[in-house]
PDB file of C-alpha atoms and ligand atoms in Angstrom:
ATOM      1  CA  MET A   1      85.811  63.376  90.417  1.00 91.00           C
ATOM      2  CA  MET A   2      88.244  65.402  92.514  1.00 97.00           C
ATOM      3  CA  LYS A   3      90.037  63.332  95.156  1.00 98.00           C
ATOM      4  CA  LEU A   4      91.574  64.790  98.330  1.00 98.00           C
ATOM      5  CA  ALA A   5      93.559  63.290 101.190  1.00 99.00           C
ATOM      6  CA  ILE A   6      92.656  64.450 104.688  1.00 99.00           C
ATOM      7  CA  GLY A   7      94.401  63.974 108.022  1.00 99.00           C
ATOM      8  CA  ASN A   8      94.370  65.233 111.588  1.00 99.00           C
ATOM      9  CA  ASP A   9      95.650  64.728 115.103  1.00 98.00           C
ATOM     10  CA  HIS A  10      93.481  64.436 118.225  1.00 98.00           C
ATOM     11  CA  ALA A  11      92.731  68.182 118.213  1.00 98.00           C
ATOM     12  CA  GLY A  12      91.293  67.963 114.696  1.00 98.00           C
ATOM     13  CA  VAL A  13      88.903  65.009 114.925  1.00 98.00           C
ATOM     14  CA  GLU A  14      85.658  67.007 115.077  1.00 98.00           C
ATOM     15  CA  LEU A  15      86.592  69.625 112.463  1.00 98.00           C
ATOM     16  CA  LYS A  16      87.877  66.847 110.180  1.00 98.00           C
ATOM     17  CA  LYS A  17      84.441  65.164 110.288  1.00 98.00           C
ATOM     18  CA  GLU A  18      82.708  68.441 109.392  1.00 98.00           C
ATOM     19  CA  ILE A  19      85.101  69.181 106.541  1.00 98.00           C
ATOM     20  CA  MET A  20      84.712  65.647 105.183  1.00 98.00           C
ATOM     21  CA  LYS A  21      80.919  66.042 105.120  1.00 98.00           C
ATOM     22  CA  HIS A  22      81.305  69.399 103.394  1.00 98.00           C
ATOM     23  CA  LEU A  23      83.670  67.993 100.779  1.00 98.00           C
ATOM     24  CA  GLN A  24      81.461  64.991 100.105  1.00 98.00           C
ATOM     25  CA  ALA A  25      78.466  67.332  99.652  1.00 98.00           C
ATOM     26  CA  ARG A  26      80.591  69.187  97.062  1.00 97.00           C
ATOM     27  CA  GLY A  27      81.117  65.909  95.221  1.00 98.00           C
ATOM     28  CA  VAL A  28      84.741  65.554  96.313  1.00 98.00           C
ATOM     29  CA  GLU A  29      86.043  62.080  97.116  1.00 98.00           C
ATOM     30  CA  VAL A  30      87.982  62.114 100.389  1.00 98.00           C
ATOM     31  CA  GLN A  31      90.398  59.549 101.790  1.00 98.00           C
ATOM     32  CA  ASP A  32      90.877  59.819 105.536  1.00 98.00           C
ATOM     33  CA  PHE A  33      94.455  59.330 106.811  1.00 98.00           C
ATOM     34  CA  GLY A  34      93.746  60.953 110.175  1.00 98.00           C
ATOM     35  CA  CYS A  35      93.198  59.690 113.687  1.00 98.00           C
ATOM     36  CA  GLN A  36      89.655  58.956 114.828  1.00 98.00           C
ATOM     37  CA  GLU A  37      89.961  59.386 118.596  1.00 97.00           C
ATOM     38  CA  THR A  38      90.562  62.402 120.804  1.00 97.00           C
ATOM     39  CA  THR A  39      93.250  60.607 122.821  1.00 98.00           C
ATOM     40  CA  SER A  40      96.617  62.292 122.334  1.00 98.00           C
ATOM     41  CA  VAL A  41      98.603  61.361 119.219  1.00 98.00           C
ATOM     42  CA  ASP A  42     101.548  62.984 117.403  1.00 98.00           C
ATOM     43  CA  TYR A  43     100.799  65.355 114.520  1.00 98.00           C
ATOM     44  CA  PRO A  44     103.992  64.537 112.513  1.00 98.00           C
ATOM     45  CA  VAL A  45     102.594  61.060 111.779  1.00 98.00           C
ATOM     46  CA  TYR A  46      99.513  62.456 110.056  1.00 98.00           C
ATOM     47  CA  GLY A  47     101.241  65.369 108.354  1.00 99.00           C
ATOM     48  CA  GLU A  48     103.675  62.936 106.781  1.00 98.00           C
ATOM     49  CA  LYS A  49     100.952  60.452 105.744  1.00 98.00           C
ATOM     50  CA  VAL A  50      98.931  63.086 103.873  1.00 99.00           C
ATOM     51  CA  GLY A  51     102.076  64.770 102.537  1.00 98.00           C
ATOM     52  CA  ARG A  52     103.321  61.503 101.039  1.00 98.00           C
ATOM     53  CA  ALA A  53      99.902  60.586  99.652  1.00 98.00           C
ATOM     54  CA  VAL A  54      99.661  63.942  97.855  1.00 98.00           C
ATOM     55  CA  ALA A  55     103.307  63.962  96.685  1.00 98.00           C
ATOM     56  CA  GLN A  56     102.919  60.471  95.196  1.00 98.00           C
ATOM     57  CA  GLY A  57      99.994  61.628  93.033  1.00 97.00           C
ATOM     58  CA  GLY A  58      96.488  60.223  92.949  1.00 91.00           C
ATOM     59  CA  PHE A  59      95.159  63.158  94.964  1.00 98.00           C
ATOM     60  CA  GLU A  60      94.577  66.719  93.778  1.00 98.00           C
ATOM     61  CA  GLY A  61      95.552  67.962  97.220  1.00 98.00           C
ATOM     62  CA  GLY A  62      95.334  67.464 100.947  1.00 99.00           C
ATOM     63  CA  ILE A  63      93.760  68.971 104.032  1.00 99.00           C
ATOM     64  CA  LEU A  64      95.363  68.715 107.468  1.00 99.00           C
ATOM     65  CA  ILE A  65      94.041  69.735 110.853  1.00 99.00           C
ATOM     66  CA  CYS A  66      95.683  70.007 114.275  1.00 98.00           C
ATOM     67  CA  GLY A  67      95.214  72.428 117.171  1.00 98.00           C
ATOM     68  CA  THR A  68      96.829  75.418 115.478  1.00 99.00           C
ATOM     69  CA  GLY A  69      97.527  73.967 112.020  1.00 98.00           C
ATOM     70  CA  VAL A  70     101.193  74.745 112.612  1.00 99.00           C
ATOM     71  CA  GLY A  71     102.683  71.418 113.659  1.00 98.00           C
ATOM     72  CA  ILE A  72     100.880  69.400 111.023  1.00 98.00           C
ATOM     73  CA  SER A  73     101.805  71.889 108.264  1.00 99.00           C
ATOM     74  CA  LEU A  74     105.462  71.755 109.312  1.00 98.00           C
ATOM     75  CA  ALA A  75     105.335  67.961 109.077  1.00 98.00           C
ATOM     76  CA  ALA A  76     103.739  68.003 105.615  1.00 98.00           C
ATOM     77  CA  ASN A  77     106.254  70.581 104.397  1.00 98.00           C
ATOM     78  CA  GLN A  78     109.085  68.152 105.204  1.00 98.00           C
ATOM     79  CA  VAL A  79     107.831  65.935 102.358  1.00 98.00           C
ATOM     80  CA  LYS A  80     109.432  66.708  98.993  1.00 97.00           C
ATOM     81  CA  GLY A  81     106.989  68.406  96.661  1.00 98.00           C
ATOM     82  CA  ILE A  82     104.606  69.568  99.374  1.00 98.00           C
ATOM     83  CA  ARG A  83     103.633  73.197  99.719  1.00 98.00           C
ATOM     84  CA  ALA A  84     101.401  73.345 102.791  1.00 99.00           C
ATOM     85  CA  VAL A  85      99.807  76.519 104.131  1.00 99.00           C
ATOM     86  CA  VAL A  86      97.971  77.262 107.373  1.00 98.00           C
ATOM     87  CA  CYS A  87      94.951  79.485 106.778  1.00 98.00           C
ATOM     88  CA  SER A  88      92.593  81.261 109.133  1.00 98.00           C
ATOM     89  CA  GLU A  89      90.882  83.366 106.473  1.00 98.00           C
ATOM     90  CA  PRO A  90      90.050  83.026 102.761  1.00 98.00           C
ATOM     91  CA  TYR A  91      92.400  85.700 101.356  1.00 98.00           C
ATOM     92  CA  THR A  92      95.525  83.730 102.248  1.00 98.00           C
ATOM     93  CA  ALA A  93      93.936  80.525 100.952  1.00 98.00           C
ATOM     94  CA  LYS A  94      93.177  82.170  97.601  1.00 98.00           C
ATOM     95  CA  MET A  95      96.586  83.805  97.201  1.00 98.00           C
ATOM     96  CA  SER A  96      98.391  80.654  98.319  1.00 98.00           C
ATOM     97  CA  LYS A  97      96.841  78.788  95.397  1.00 98.00           C
ATOM     98  CA  LEU A  98      97.148  81.618  92.843  1.00 98.00           C
ATOM     99  CA  HIS A  99     100.785  82.420  93.580  1.00 98.00           C
ATOM    100  CA  ASN A 100     102.253  79.492  95.515  1.00 98.00           C
ATOM    101  CA  ASN A 101     100.270  76.581  94.089  1.00 98.00           C
ATOM    102  CA  THR A 102      99.789  75.144  97.568  1.00 98.00           C
ATOM    103  CA  ASN A 103      98.827  71.493  97.529  1.00 98.00           C
ATOM    104  CA  VAL A 104      97.977  71.055 101.211  1.00 99.00           C
ATOM    105  CA  LEU A 105      95.649  73.300 103.208  1.00 99.00           C
ATOM    106  CA  CYS A 106      95.948  73.278 107.004  1.00 99.00           C
ATOM    107  CA  PHE A 107      93.602  74.439 109.727  1.00 99.00           C
ATOM    108  CA  GLY A 108      93.877  75.078 113.433  1.00 99.00           C
ATOM    109  CA  ALA A 109      90.787  73.501 114.946  1.00 99.00           C
ATOM    110  CA  ARG A 110      91.386  75.546 118.123  1.00 98.00           C
ATOM    111  CA  VAL A 111      91.729  78.752 116.097  1.00 99.00           C
ATOM    112  CA  ILE A 112      88.833  78.926 113.636  1.00 98.00           C
ATOM    113  CA  GLY A 113      85.214  77.766 113.542  1.00 98.00           C
ATOM    114  CA  VAL A 114      83.616  75.199 111.275  1.00 98.00           C
ATOM    115  CA  ASP A 115      81.944  77.736 108.957  1.00 98.00           C
ATOM    116  CA  MET A 116      85.193  79.643 108.438  1.00 99.00           C
ATOM    117  CA  ALA A 117      87.030  76.401 107.675  1.00 99.00           C
ATOM    118  CA  LYS A 118      84.370  75.461 105.107  1.00 98.00           C
ATOM    119  CA  MET A 119      84.587  78.891 103.451  1.00 98.00           C
ATOM    120  CA  ILE A 120      88.384  78.708 103.310  1.00 99.00           C
ATOM    121  CA  THR A 121      88.176  75.190 101.850  1.00 98.00           C
ATOM    122  CA  ASP A 122      85.786  76.328  99.119  1.00 98.00           C
ATOM    123  CA  THR A 123      87.949  79.337  98.256  1.00 98.00           C
ATOM    124  CA  TRP A 124      91.065  77.171  98.028  1.00 98.00           C
ATOM    125  CA  LEU A 125      89.375  74.514  95.898  1.00 98.00           C
ATOM    126  CA  ASP A 126      87.799  77.091  93.574  1.00 98.00           C
ATOM    127  CA  THR A 127      91.098  78.885  92.883  1.00 98.00           C
ATOM    128  CA  GLN A 128      93.611  77.764  90.255  1.00 98.00           C
ATOM    129  CA  TYR A 129      97.347  78.397  90.182  1.00 98.00           C
ATOM    130  CA  GLU A 130      98.236  81.321  87.918  1.00 98.00           C
ATOM    131  CA  GLY A 131     101.646  80.045  86.817  1.00 96.00           C
ATOM    132  CA  GLY A 132     103.612  82.562  84.757  1.00 96.00           C
ATOM    133  CA  ARG A 133     105.916  84.743  86.827  1.00 96.00           C
ATOM    134  CA  HIS A 134     105.266  82.645  89.920  1.00 98.00           C
ATOM    135  CA  GLN A 135     106.724  79.444  88.489  1.00 98.00           C
ATOM    136  CA  LYS A 136     110.311  80.663  88.731  1.00 98.00           C
ATOM    137  CA  ARG A 137     109.854  81.080  92.478  1.00 98.00           C
ATOM    138  CA  LEU A 138     108.355  77.629  92.898  1.00 98.00           C
ATOM    139  CA  ASP A 139     111.316  76.262  90.939  1.00 98.00           C
ATOM    140  CA  MET A 140     113.568  78.071  93.429  1.00 98.00           C
ATOM    141  CA  LEU A 141     111.769  76.332  96.298  1.00 97.00           C
ATOM    142  CA  GLU A 142     112.426  73.011  94.592  1.00 97.00           C
ATOM    143  CA  GLN A 143     116.091  73.920  94.304  1.00 98.00           C
ATOM    144  CA  ILE A 144     116.213  74.500  98.058  1.00 97.00           C
ATOM    145  CA  GLU A 145     114.744  71.013  98.511  1.00 95.00           C
ATOM    146  CA  GLU A 146     117.559  69.625  96.315  1.00 95.00           C
ATOM    147  CA  ARG A 147     120.186  71.340  98.501  1.00 96.00           C
ATOM    148  CA  ARG A 148     118.847  69.895 101.762  1.00 92.00           C
TER     149      ARG A 148
HETATM  150  C1  LIG B   1      98.241  69.202 120.430  1.00 69.20           C
HETATM  151  O1  LIG B   1      97.963  69.579 121.728  1.00 69.20           O
HETATM  152  C2  LIG B   1      98.744  70.394 119.636  1.00 69.20           C
HETATM  153  O2  LIG B   1     100.041  70.734 120.045  1.00 69.20           O
HETATM  154  C3  LIG B   1      98.693  70.108 118.160  1.00 69.20           C
HETATM  155  O3  LIG B   1      97.399  69.784 117.791  1.00 69.20           O
HETATM  156  C4  LIG B   1      99.089  71.251 117.242  1.00 69.20           C
HETATM  157  O4  LIG B   1      98.412  72.407 117.557  1.00 69.20           O
HETATM  158  C5  LIG B   1     100.525  71.473 117.077  1.00 69.20           C
HETATM  159  O5  LIG B   1     100.979  72.325 116.298  1.00 69.20           O
END
C-alpha cells in the first residue's frame, strides 16, 4: 500500500482534510503531520516535519498545504533530498514527476479549489519519473546540496 506524509499550516486545515479523504478513497495510507486548528501557526515547522519524514524513507512522498504553497515548499526544500513543487494545475505536477522526480507536492489552499487539488494529486501520483537524461540534472541538484 502506498504511504504518504501530509502536512499543513492553519491556512491548509480544510483542504488537508479533503485531500486526506481523497487519498484514503484511493487506497493510499496517509500520516498527518499537520496542524489541526485554524489558529495561526508557522509553516516552516510543518514543511520540515514532512520533508524529514519523506527524506528518511518510509513514505513514497509528501503533500504540503499552506496559503499559497510557497512558504511550506520553501521549508521542505531546505531538507536534504527533498524536491518540493507548488502546483496550481496538473501539467506542472506531471512534468515535475517525469523530469524532476519531485517527492513533495504543495498546494496553496487560498489559490486553488478542492477539485483542482484532487486532480493535481491524482496526476502526480499516477506519473512516474522518467530517469534517463534527467538524472544527471538531479545529480547536479544534489551536488549543490553538498556545497551548501
Ligand atoms: C499564512 O497567513 C500564510 O502566510 C501561509 O499560509 C503561506 O501562504 C506562506 O507562504
